[in-house]
Amino acid sequence: MAAFPSGFLWGCATSAYQIEGSPLADGAGPSIWHRFAHTPGLMRDAETGDIACDHYRRFKDDVALMKRLGMQAYRFSVSWSRILPDGTGRVNQAGVDFYSRLVDELRANGIEPFVTLYHWDMPAALDDKGGWLNRDSAEWFAEYASVLFRALDGRVTKWATLNEPWVVTDGGYLFGALAPGHRNLFETPIASRNLMRAHGAAVRAYRETGRHEIGLVVNIEPKYPASESPEDLAATRRATAYMNEQYLDPAMLGRCPPELRDVFGEAWTDWSDDDLAAVRQPIDFLGINYYTRAVTRDDPAAWPVRTATVRQDGAFYTETGWEVYPQGLVDTLVWIKQRYGDIPLYITENGVALADAPVENGRLHDPQRIEYLRQHLLALHQAIAAGVDVRGYMVWSLLDNLEWSLGFSKRFGIVHVDRQTQERTLKDSAEYYSRIIASHGRALDDPT
Ligand code: PNW
């Protein structure tokens, strides 16, 4: 039954600060995540990304591991402050060389590099100038992006500008759980607009020199009303506008959802026509990160969106407290097609944090992750059969890694990483995913 389109890309995803370690090596400047992690009280168990998965030094072994699993694509991110230690101006060639070697190693092993330019680690030097609150951030980002386009576009065919701008502003500027750790309702719409201006500026820069594909990666969490009451329906609209449309509407439709005025009140300011035009650039694909859904009800006390997520009896909740809901992936993909039209899509992240069993005799059994992957891949197949143009799937994540301010407490990897020895051990889910790839999805029909 399960046939995936020919050319469909099977891969896995990571991000720089979560796996690399050696954040200041070879002339790199500090990023906002280095600063955040080294500020007391902000990280669970006082963890940092100083070592993480030591991928900066072990990247060849990790590429060999991907090759062994049959990965066809690898989505990783570039650390801006390795490339431009001060954020703009002087290029650190040793930083460029690291990613150049990684790209060569991937290509030598037949793995397509899929590069995310911004996975949350702005150079600290730019945060000192206001970070995403500074309108110049759009030009800073385009300058950085252009350095990479020049260095790598001959060998990289897939570029993503931003990873999950919603998480950047919600975590970094509204609730303070992520770098740069602000908690300010007035700043949030400003950071939001500048991030999208940066996206637009990088896409424009790419059109001058780039020869391949560039797109945007967003997280989508479909919202379902808890009841048909007018309050819950309005709450569901607010939550949808806030999380799922705030970034895609400007990028794809050249407008902002009107419900944002209701969310932000007078902290919201309408975008100028020039800003809207600068953000709405034709892109070649959208990357969709899908993890869970939210059944949404009105909650006047919940600042600032005034919504709450209703726990579902009998549902399975993961270690990050997210409901497992594969049908939400189908609904998300169909919604994207309906609202934004036909555009090639990639699932750029999908996966699950579990309290895995310990490694025993070099094995780790994670049947719940296998079931999660199987159900979501079946859902993906269903969406493709319904006519949605999905070109690839990247599991989050290759390795157990630094789950941001939650430290290493949440394990998303299909490969276990021993924190002491850095030894990599395949989980059963890695072997399972490897069989899925080798059969181009047909193994989904086999009992597990
Ligand atoms: C993504 N949400 O973050 C990130 O791209 C990854 O770096 C991260 O490790 C992964 O998902 C797992 O958390 C998200 O609240 C963070 O909906 C929060 C949400 C979604 C994605």
Coordinates of C-alpha atoms and ligand atoms in Angstrom, one line a residue:
M1 CA 0.0 0.0 0.0
A2 CA 2.4 2.6 1.2
A3 CA 4.2 4.0 -1.9
F4 CA 5.9 7.3 -1.6
P5 CA 6.6 9.6 -4.6
S6 CA 9.8 8.8 -6.5
G7 CA 12.6 11.2 -5.4
F8 CA 11.0 11.5 -1.9
L9 CA 13.9 12.3 0.5
W10 CA 14.3 10.3 3.7
G11 CA 16.5 11.9 6.3
C12 CA 17.1 13.2 9.8
A13 CA 17.6 16.6 11.4
T14 CA 19.7 18.3 14.1
S15 CA 20.7 21.9 15.0
A16 CA 24.1 23.4 15.7
Y17 CA 23.9 24.4 19.3
Q18 CA 22.1 21.2 20.3
I19 CA 24.8 18.8 19.1
E20 CA 28.1 20.5 18.1
G21 CA 29.8 21.4 21.3
S22 CA 33.1 23.4 21.1
P23 CA 31.0 26.6 20.7
L24 CA 34.1 29.0 20.8
A25 CA 36.5 26.8 18.9
D26 CA 38.6 28.0 16.0
G27 CA 37.8 31.7 16.3
A28 CA 34.0 31.4 16.8
G29 CA 32.2 34.2 18.7
P30 CA 29.7 33.5 21.5
S31 CA 26.1 33.1 20.5
I32 CA 23.0 34.1 22.6
W33 CA 22.7 30.5 23.5
H34 CA 26.2 30.3 24.8
R35 CA 25.4 33.4 26.9
F36 CA 22.0 32.1 28.0
A37 CA 23.4 28.7 29.0
H38 CA 26.2 30.3 31.0
T39 CA 23.9 32.6 33.0
P40 CA 22.9 31.1 36.3
G41 CA 19.5 29.6 36.8
L42 CA 18.3 29.5 33.2
M43 CA 19.2 25.9 32.2
R44 CA 17.9 22.8 33.8
D45 CA 20.6 21.1 35.8
A46 CA 23.0 24.0 34.8
E47 CA 23.6 22.2 31.5
T48 CA 25.3 24.0 28.6
G49 CA 26.1 23.2 25.0
D50 CA 29.9 23.3 25.7
I51 CA 30.2 19.6 24.8
A52 CA 26.7 18.5 23.7
C53 CA 27.2 15.5 21.4
D54 CA 30.8 16.7 20.5
H55 CA 29.6 16.6 16.9
Y56 CA 32.0 19.4 16.0
R57 CA 34.8 16.9 16.5
R58 CA 33.0 13.7 15.6
F59 CA 31.1 14.8 12.5
K60 CA 32.8 12.2 10.3
D61 CA 31.7 9.4 12.6
D62 CA 28.2 10.9 12.6
V63 CA 28.1 11.0 8.8
A64 CA 29.2 7.4 8.7
L65 CA 26.4 6.5 11.1
M66 CA 23.9 8.2 8.8
K67 CA 25.3 6.4 5.8
R68 CA 25.0 3.1 7.7
L69 CA 21.3 3.9 8.3
G70 CA 20.8 4.8 4.7
M71 CA 19.9 8.4 5.2
Q72 CA 19.4 10.3 2.0
A73 CA 19.3 13.8 3.5
Y74 CA 20.6 15.5 6.6
R75 CA 19.1 18.8 7.9
F76 CA 21.6 20.7 10.1
S77 CA 22.0 24.3 11.0
V78 CA 24.9 26.6 10.8
S79 CA 26.1 28.6 13.8
W80 CA 26.1 32.2 12.7
S81 CA 28.8 33.2 15.2
R82 CA 31.2 30.6 13.9
I83 CA 31.0 32.3 10.5
L84 CA 30.8 35.9 11.7
P85 CA 32.1 36.1 15.3
D86 CA 31.0 39.7 15.5
G87 CA 27.7 39.0 13.7
T88 CA 28.7 41.2 10.7
G89 CA 31.9 42.2 9.0
R90 CA 34.9 39.9 9.5
V91 CA 34.4 36.4 8.2
N92 CA 36.0 33.6 10.3
Q93 CA 37.3 31.3 7.5
A94 CA 37.8 28.4 10.0
G95 CA 34.1 28.4 10.7
V96 CA 33.2 28.3 7.1
D97 CA 35.7 25.5 6.6
F98 CA 34.0 23.4 9.2
Y99 CA 30.6 23.4 7.4
S100 CA 32.4 23.1 4.1
R101 CA 34.0 19.8 5.3
L102 CA 30.7 18.6 6.7
V103 CA 29.0 19.3 3.3
D104 CA 31.8 17.5 1.4
E105 CA 31.6 14.5 3.8
L106 CA 27.9 14.3 3.4
R107 CA 28.1 14.5 -0.4
A108 CA 30.9 11.9 -0.5
N109 CA 28.5 9.6 1.3
G110 CA 25.5 10.3 -1.0
I111 CA 23.6 12.4 1.7
E112 CA 21.9 15.6 0.5
P113 CA 22.8 18.5 2.8
F114 CA 19.7 20.5 3.9
V115 CA 21.0 23.7 5.6
T116 CA 19.1 25.8 8.1
L117 CA 20.6 29.3 8.4
Y118 CA 19.1 30.2 11.7
H119 CA 18.2 27.7 14.4
W120 CA 18.1 30.2 17.2
D121 CA 21.8 31.0 17.9
M122 CA 22.3 34.7 17.0
P123 CA 25.8 36.1 17.6
A124 CA 25.8 37.7 21.1
A125 CA 27.5 40.7 19.6
L126 CA 24.3 41.4 17.6
D127 CA 22.1 40.9 20.7
D128 CA 24.2 43.7 22.2
K129 CA 22.8 45.9 19.5
G130 CA 19.2 44.9 20.2
G131 CA 19.1 41.5 18.4
W132 CA 15.9 40.9 16.6
L133 CA 14.5 44.1 18.1
N134 CA 16.8 46.1 15.8
R135 CA 15.5 46.7 12.3
D136 CA 19.0 46.3 11.0
S137 CA 18.8 42.6 11.9
A138 CA 17.3 41.9 8.4
E139 CA 20.4 43.3 6.8
W140 CA 22.7 41.5 9.3
F141 CA 21.0 38.2 8.4
A142 CA 21.2 38.7 4.7
E143 CA 24.9 39.5 5.0
Y144 CA 25.5 36.3 6.9
A145 CA 23.3 34.3 4.5
S146 CA 25.2 35.6 1.5
V147 CA 28.6 34.5 2.9
L148 CA 27.2 30.9 3.1
F149 CA 25.5 31.1 -0.3
R150 CA 28.8 32.1 -1.9
A151 CA 30.8 29.4 0.0
L152 CA 28.4 26.5 -0.3
D153 CA 25.6 27.0 -2.9
G154 CA 27.6 24.9 -5.4
R155 CA 27.3 22.0 -3.1
V156 CA 24.1 22.7 -1.1
T157 CA 20.8 22.6 -3.0
K158 CA 18.4 23.1 -0.1
W159 CA 18.4 26.2 2.2
A160 CA 16.0 27.2 4.9
T161 CA 16.2 30.7 6.3
L162 CA 14.7 30.5 9.8
N163 CA 13.7 27.5 11.9
E164 CA 10.4 28.1 13.7
P165 CA 10.2 31.9 14.1
W166 CA 7.2 31.4 16.4
V167 CA 9.4 29.5 18.9
V168 CA 12.1 32.2 18.6
T169 CA 9.6 35.0 19.7
D170 CA 7.3 33.0 22.0
G171 CA 10.3 31.4 23.9
G172 CA 12.9 34.2 23.5
Y173 CA 10.9 37.4 23.8
L174 CA 7.5 36.6 25.4
F175 CA 8.0 33.9 28.0
G176 CA 11.8 34.1 28.4
A177 CA 12.4 30.3 28.4
L178 CA 14.8 30.5 25.5
A179 CA 17.6 32.9 24.5
P180 CA 17.7 35.8 24.8
G181 CA 15.4 35.3 27.7
H182 CA 13.2 38.3 27.5
R183 CA 9.6 38.5 28.8
N184 CA 8.0 41.4 27.1
L185 CA 4.7 41.6 25.3
F186 CA 5.7 44.8 23.6
E187 CA 8.9 43.4 22.1
T188 CA 7.4 40.2 20.8
P189 CA 5.6 41.7 17.7
I190 CA 8.7 43.7 16.9
A191 CA 11.0 40.7 17.0
S192 CA 8.4 38.8 15.0
R193 CA 8.3 41.3 12.2
N194 CA 12.1 41.7 12.1
L195 CA 12.6 37.9 11.9
M196 CA 10.3 37.8 8.9
R197 CA 12.0 40.9 7.3
A198 CA 15.3 38.9 7.8
H199 CA 13.7 35.9 6.0
G200 CA 12.6 38.1 3.1
A201 CA 16.0 39.8 2.9
A202 CA 17.8 36.4 2.8
V203 CA 15.5 35.1 0.1
R204 CA 16.1 38.2 -2.0
A205 CA 19.9 37.8 -1.5
Y206 CA 19.6 34.2 -2.6
R207 CA 17.9 35.2 -5.9
E208 CA 20.9 37.2 -6.8
T209 CA 23.4 34.3 -6.6
G210 CA 21.7 31.1 -5.6
R211 CA 20.9 28.4 -8.1
H212 CA 18.8 26.0 -6.1
E213 CA 16.0 26.0 -3.5
I214 CA 15.3 28.2 -0.5
G215 CA 12.4 28.1 1.9
L216 CA 11.1 28.7 5.4
V217 CA 10.7 26.2 8.3
V218 CA 7.7 26.7 10.6
N219 CA 6.2 24.6 13.5
I220 CA 2.5 23.9 13.0
E221 CA 0.3 22.7 15.9
P222 CA -3.2 22.4 14.6
K223 CA -5.8 23.8 17.0
Y224 CA -9.2 22.0 17.5
P225 CA -12.0 23.7 19.5
A226 CA -12.8 22.0 22.8
S227 CA -16.5 22.9 22.3
E228 CA -18.7 24.7 19.8
S229 CA -19.2 27.6 22.2
P230 CA -18.5 31.0 20.7
E231 CA -15.8 31.5 23.3
D232 CA -14.0 28.3 22.5
L233 CA -14.3 28.9 18.8
A234 CA -12.9 32.5 19.2
A235 CA -10.1 31.1 21.4
T236 CA -9.2 28.5 18.7
R237 CA -9.0 31.3 16.1
R238 CA -6.7 33.3 18.3
A239 CA -4.5 30.3 19.0
T240 CA -4.3 29.4 15.3
A241 CA -3.5 33.0 14.3
Y242 CA -0.9 33.4 17.0
M243 CA 1.0 30.1 16.4
N244 CA 0.2 28.9 12.9
E245 CA -0.5 32.0 10.8
Q246 CA 1.6 34.7 12.4
Y247 CA 4.6 33.9 10.2
L248 CA 3.1 32.1 7.2
D249 CA 0.4 34.7 6.4
P250 CA 3.0 37.5 5.8
A251 CA 5.4 35.2 4.0
M252 CA 2.8 33.5 1.8
L253 CA -0.1 35.9 1.6
G254 CA 1.5 39.3 2.3
R255 CA -0.8 40.1 5.2
C256 CA -1.1 39.5 9.0
P257 CA -4.0 37.7 10.6
P258 CA -6.4 40.2 12.1
E259 CA -6.7 38.2 15.3
L260 CA -3.2 39.2 16.3
R261 CA -4.6 42.6 17.3
D262 CA -6.8 40.7 19.7
V263 CA -3.8 38.8 21.1
F264 CA -1.4 41.7 21.5
G265 CA -3.8 44.6 22.0
E266 CA -2.0 47.9 21.6
A267 CA 1.3 46.1 21.6
W268 CA 0.5 45.1 18.1
T269 CA 1.4 47.6 15.3
D270 CA 0.3 47.1 11.8
W271 CA 3.1 46.4 9.3
S272 CA 3.8 48.9 6.6
D273 CA 3.1 47.9 3.0
D274 CA 6.8 48.1 2.4
D275 CA 7.5 45.5 5.1
L276 CA 4.7 43.2 3.9
A277 CA 6.1 43.4 0.4
A278 CA 9.6 42.7 1.6
V279 CA 8.5 39.6 3.5
R280 CA 6.4 38.1 0.8
Q281 CA 9.1 36.7 -1.4
P282 CA 8.4 33.7 -3.6
I283 CA 10.0 30.6 -2.0
D284 CA 10.6 27.2 -3.3
F285 CA 9.3 25.1 -0.4
L286 CA 7.9 25.2 3.1
G287 CA 9.4 23.1 5.8
I288 CA 6.8 21.9 8.4
N289 CA 7.8 20.8 11.9
Y290 CA 5.0 18.7 13.4
Y291 CA 4.9 17.2 16.8
T292 CA 1.5 17.5 18.4
R293 CA -1.9 19.2 18.3
A294 CA -3.9 21.3 20.9
V295 CA -7.5 21.0 21.8
T296 CA -8.2 24.6 22.7
R297 CA -10.6 26.3 25.1
D298 CA -11.1 29.9 26.1
D299 CA -9.1 30.8 29.3
P300 CA -9.3 34.5 30.2
A301 CA -6.6 34.1 32.8
A302 CA -3.9 32.8 30.4
W303 CA -1.7 35.6 29.4
P304 CA -1.7 36.8 26.6
V305 CA -3.5 34.6 24.1
R306 CA -6.2 33.7 26.7
T307 CA -6.4 30.0 25.7
A308 CA -5.7 26.7 27.3
T309 CA -5.0 23.3 26.0
V310 CA -7.4 20.6 27.2
R311 CA -5.9 17.3 28.2
Q312 CA -7.4 14.3 26.4
D313 CA -8.4 11.3 28.4
G314 CA -6.8 8.1 27.1
A315 CA -4.3 9.9 24.9
F316 CA -0.6 9.1 25.1
Y317 CA 1.5 12.1 26.3
T318 CA 5.3 12.2 25.6
E319 CA 8.1 13.3 27.9
T320 CA 7.6 16.9 26.7
G321 CA 4.0 16.7 27.7
W322 CA 2.8 16.6 24.0
E323 CA -0.2 14.6 23.0
V324 CA 0.5 12.0 20.3
Y325 CA -1.9 12.7 17.5
P326 CA -0.9 11.5 14.0
Q327 CA -4.2 12.7 12.4
G328 CA -3.0 16.2 13.2
L329 CA -0.2 15.8 10.6
V330 CA -2.8 15.0 7.9
D331 CA -5.0 17.9 8.9
T332 CA -1.9 20.2 9.0
L333 CA -0.8 19.3 5.5
V334 CA -4.3 19.6 4.0
W335 CA -4.7 23.0 5.8
I336 CA -1.4 24.3 4.4
K337 CA -2.5 23.3 0.9
Q338 CA -5.9 24.9 1.3
R339 CA -4.7 28.2 2.9
Y340 CA -1.4 28.7 1.1
G341 CA -1.9 26.9 -2.1
D342 CA 0.3 24.3 -3.8
I343 CA 3.9 24.6 -2.7
P344 CA 6.4 21.7 -2.2
L345 CA 6.5 20.7 1.4
Y346 CA 9.1 18.9 3.5
I347 CA 8.5 17.5 6.9
T348 CA 11.6 19.1 8.4
E349 CA 11.0 17.7 11.9
N350 CA 8.9 15.0 13.5
G351 CA 9.8 12.9 16.4
V352 CA 9.3 12.1 20.1
A353 CA 11.0 12.5 23.5
L354 CA 10.7 9.4 25.6
A355 CA 12.1 8.1 28.8
D356 CA 14.1 5.4 27.0
A357 CA 15.1 2.2 28.6
P358 CA 18.8 1.9 29.4
V359 CA 21.3 0.5 26.9
E360 CA 21.7 -3.2 27.5
N361 CA 24.2 -5.3 25.6
G362 CA 24.5 -2.6 23.0
R363 CA 20.7 -2.5 22.4
L364 CA 18.0 0.0 23.3
H365 CA 14.4 -1.0 22.9
D366 CA 12.1 2.0 22.2
P367 CA 8.9 0.5 20.8
Q368 CA 6.9 3.7 21.5
R369 CA 9.2 5.7 19.2
I370 CA 8.8 3.0 16.5
E371 CA 5.0 3.3 16.9
Y372 CA 5.2 7.1 16.8
L373 CA 7.2 7.1 13.6
R374 CA 5.1 4.4 12.0
Q375 CA 1.8 6.3 12.7
H376 CA 3.1 9.6 11.6
L377 CA 4.6 8.1 8.4
L378 CA 1.2 6.5 7.6
A379 CA -0.5 9.9 8.2
L380 CA 2.1 11.5 5.9
H381 CA 1.3 8.9 3.3
Q382 CA -2.4 9.6 3.6
A383 CA -1.8 13.3 3.1
I384 CA 0.3 12.6 0.0
A385 CA -2.5 10.3 -1.3
A386 CA -4.9 13.1 -0.8
G387 CA -2.8 15.3 -3.1
V388 CA -0.5 17.2 -0.9
D389 CA 2.9 17.7 -2.5
V390 CA 5.3 16.4 0.2
R391 CA 8.9 15.9 -1.0
G392 CA 10.7 14.5 2.1
Y393 CA 10.7 13.6 5.8
M394 CA 13.4 14.3 8.4
V395 CA 13.1 12.7 11.7
W396 CA 13.9 14.8 14.8
S397 CA 16.5 13.8 15.8
L398 CA 19.5 11.8 14.7
L399 CA 21.0 12.0 18.2
D400 CA 19.8 12.5 21.8
N401 CA 20.8 16.1 22.2
L402 CA 20.5 19.4 24.2
E403 CA 16.8 20.1 24.4
W404 CA 17.5 23.8 24.9
S405 CA 16.7 25.0 28.5
L406 CA 15.5 21.5 29.4
G407 CA 19.1 20.3 29.1
F408 CA 19.7 16.7 28.2
S409 CA 16.7 15.5 30.1
K410 CA 14.6 15.0 27.0
R411 CA 15.8 12.4 24.6
F412 CA 14.6 12.8 21.0
G413 CA 17.3 10.7 19.3
I414 CA 16.9 7.6 17.2
V415 CA 20.5 7.1 18.3
H416 CA 21.3 7.1 22.0
V417 CA 24.3 9.2 23.1
D418 CA 26.2 8.3 26.3
R419 CA 26.8 11.6 28.1
Q420 CA 30.1 10.3 29.6
T421 CA 31.7 8.4 26.7
Q422 CA 29.9 10.0 23.8
E423 CA 29.3 6.5 22.5
R424 CA 26.5 6.3 20.0
T425 CA 24.1 3.3 20.2
L426 CA 21.4 2.7 17.7
K427 CA 17.9 2.5 19.2
D428 CA 15.5 0.0 17.7
S429 CA 13.8 2.9 16.1
A430 CA 16.9 3.7 14.1
E431 CA 17.0 0.2 12.7
Y432 CA 13.3 0.5 12.0
Y433 CA 13.6 3.8 10.2
S434 CA 16.5 2.4 8.3
R435 CA 14.2 -0.4 7.0
I436 CA 11.6 2.1 6.1
I437 CA 14.1 4.1 4.1
A438 CA 15.5 1.0 2.4
S439 CA 12.0 -0.1 1.3
H440 CA 11.0 3.5 0.3
G441 CA 8.2 3.3 2.9
R442 CA 6.9 -0.2 2.0
A443 CA 8.0 -1.6 5.3
L444 CA 5.3 0.5 6.9
D445 CA 2.9 -2.3 5.9
D446 CA 4.8 -4.9 7.8
P447 CA 3.9 -5.7 11.3
T448 CA 6.6 -4.3 13.6
Ligands
PNW1 C1 11.6 22.2 17.8 N1 6.1 24.1 20.6 O1 11.2 23.1 18.9 C2 13.0 22.7 17.5 O2 13.1 23.0 16.1 C3 14.1 21.7 17.9 O3 15.3 22.4 18.1 C4 13.6 21.0 19.2 O4 14.7 20.3 19.8 C5 12.5 20.2 18.9 O5 11.4 20.9 18.3 C6 11.9 19.4 20.0 O6 11.4 20.3 21.0 C7 9.9 23.2 19.2 O7 6.0 24.5 21.8 C8 9.7 23.8 20.5 O8 5.1 23.8 19.9 C9 8.5 24.1 20.9 C10 7.4 23.8 20.2 C11 7.5 23.2 18.9 C12 8.8 23.0 18.5

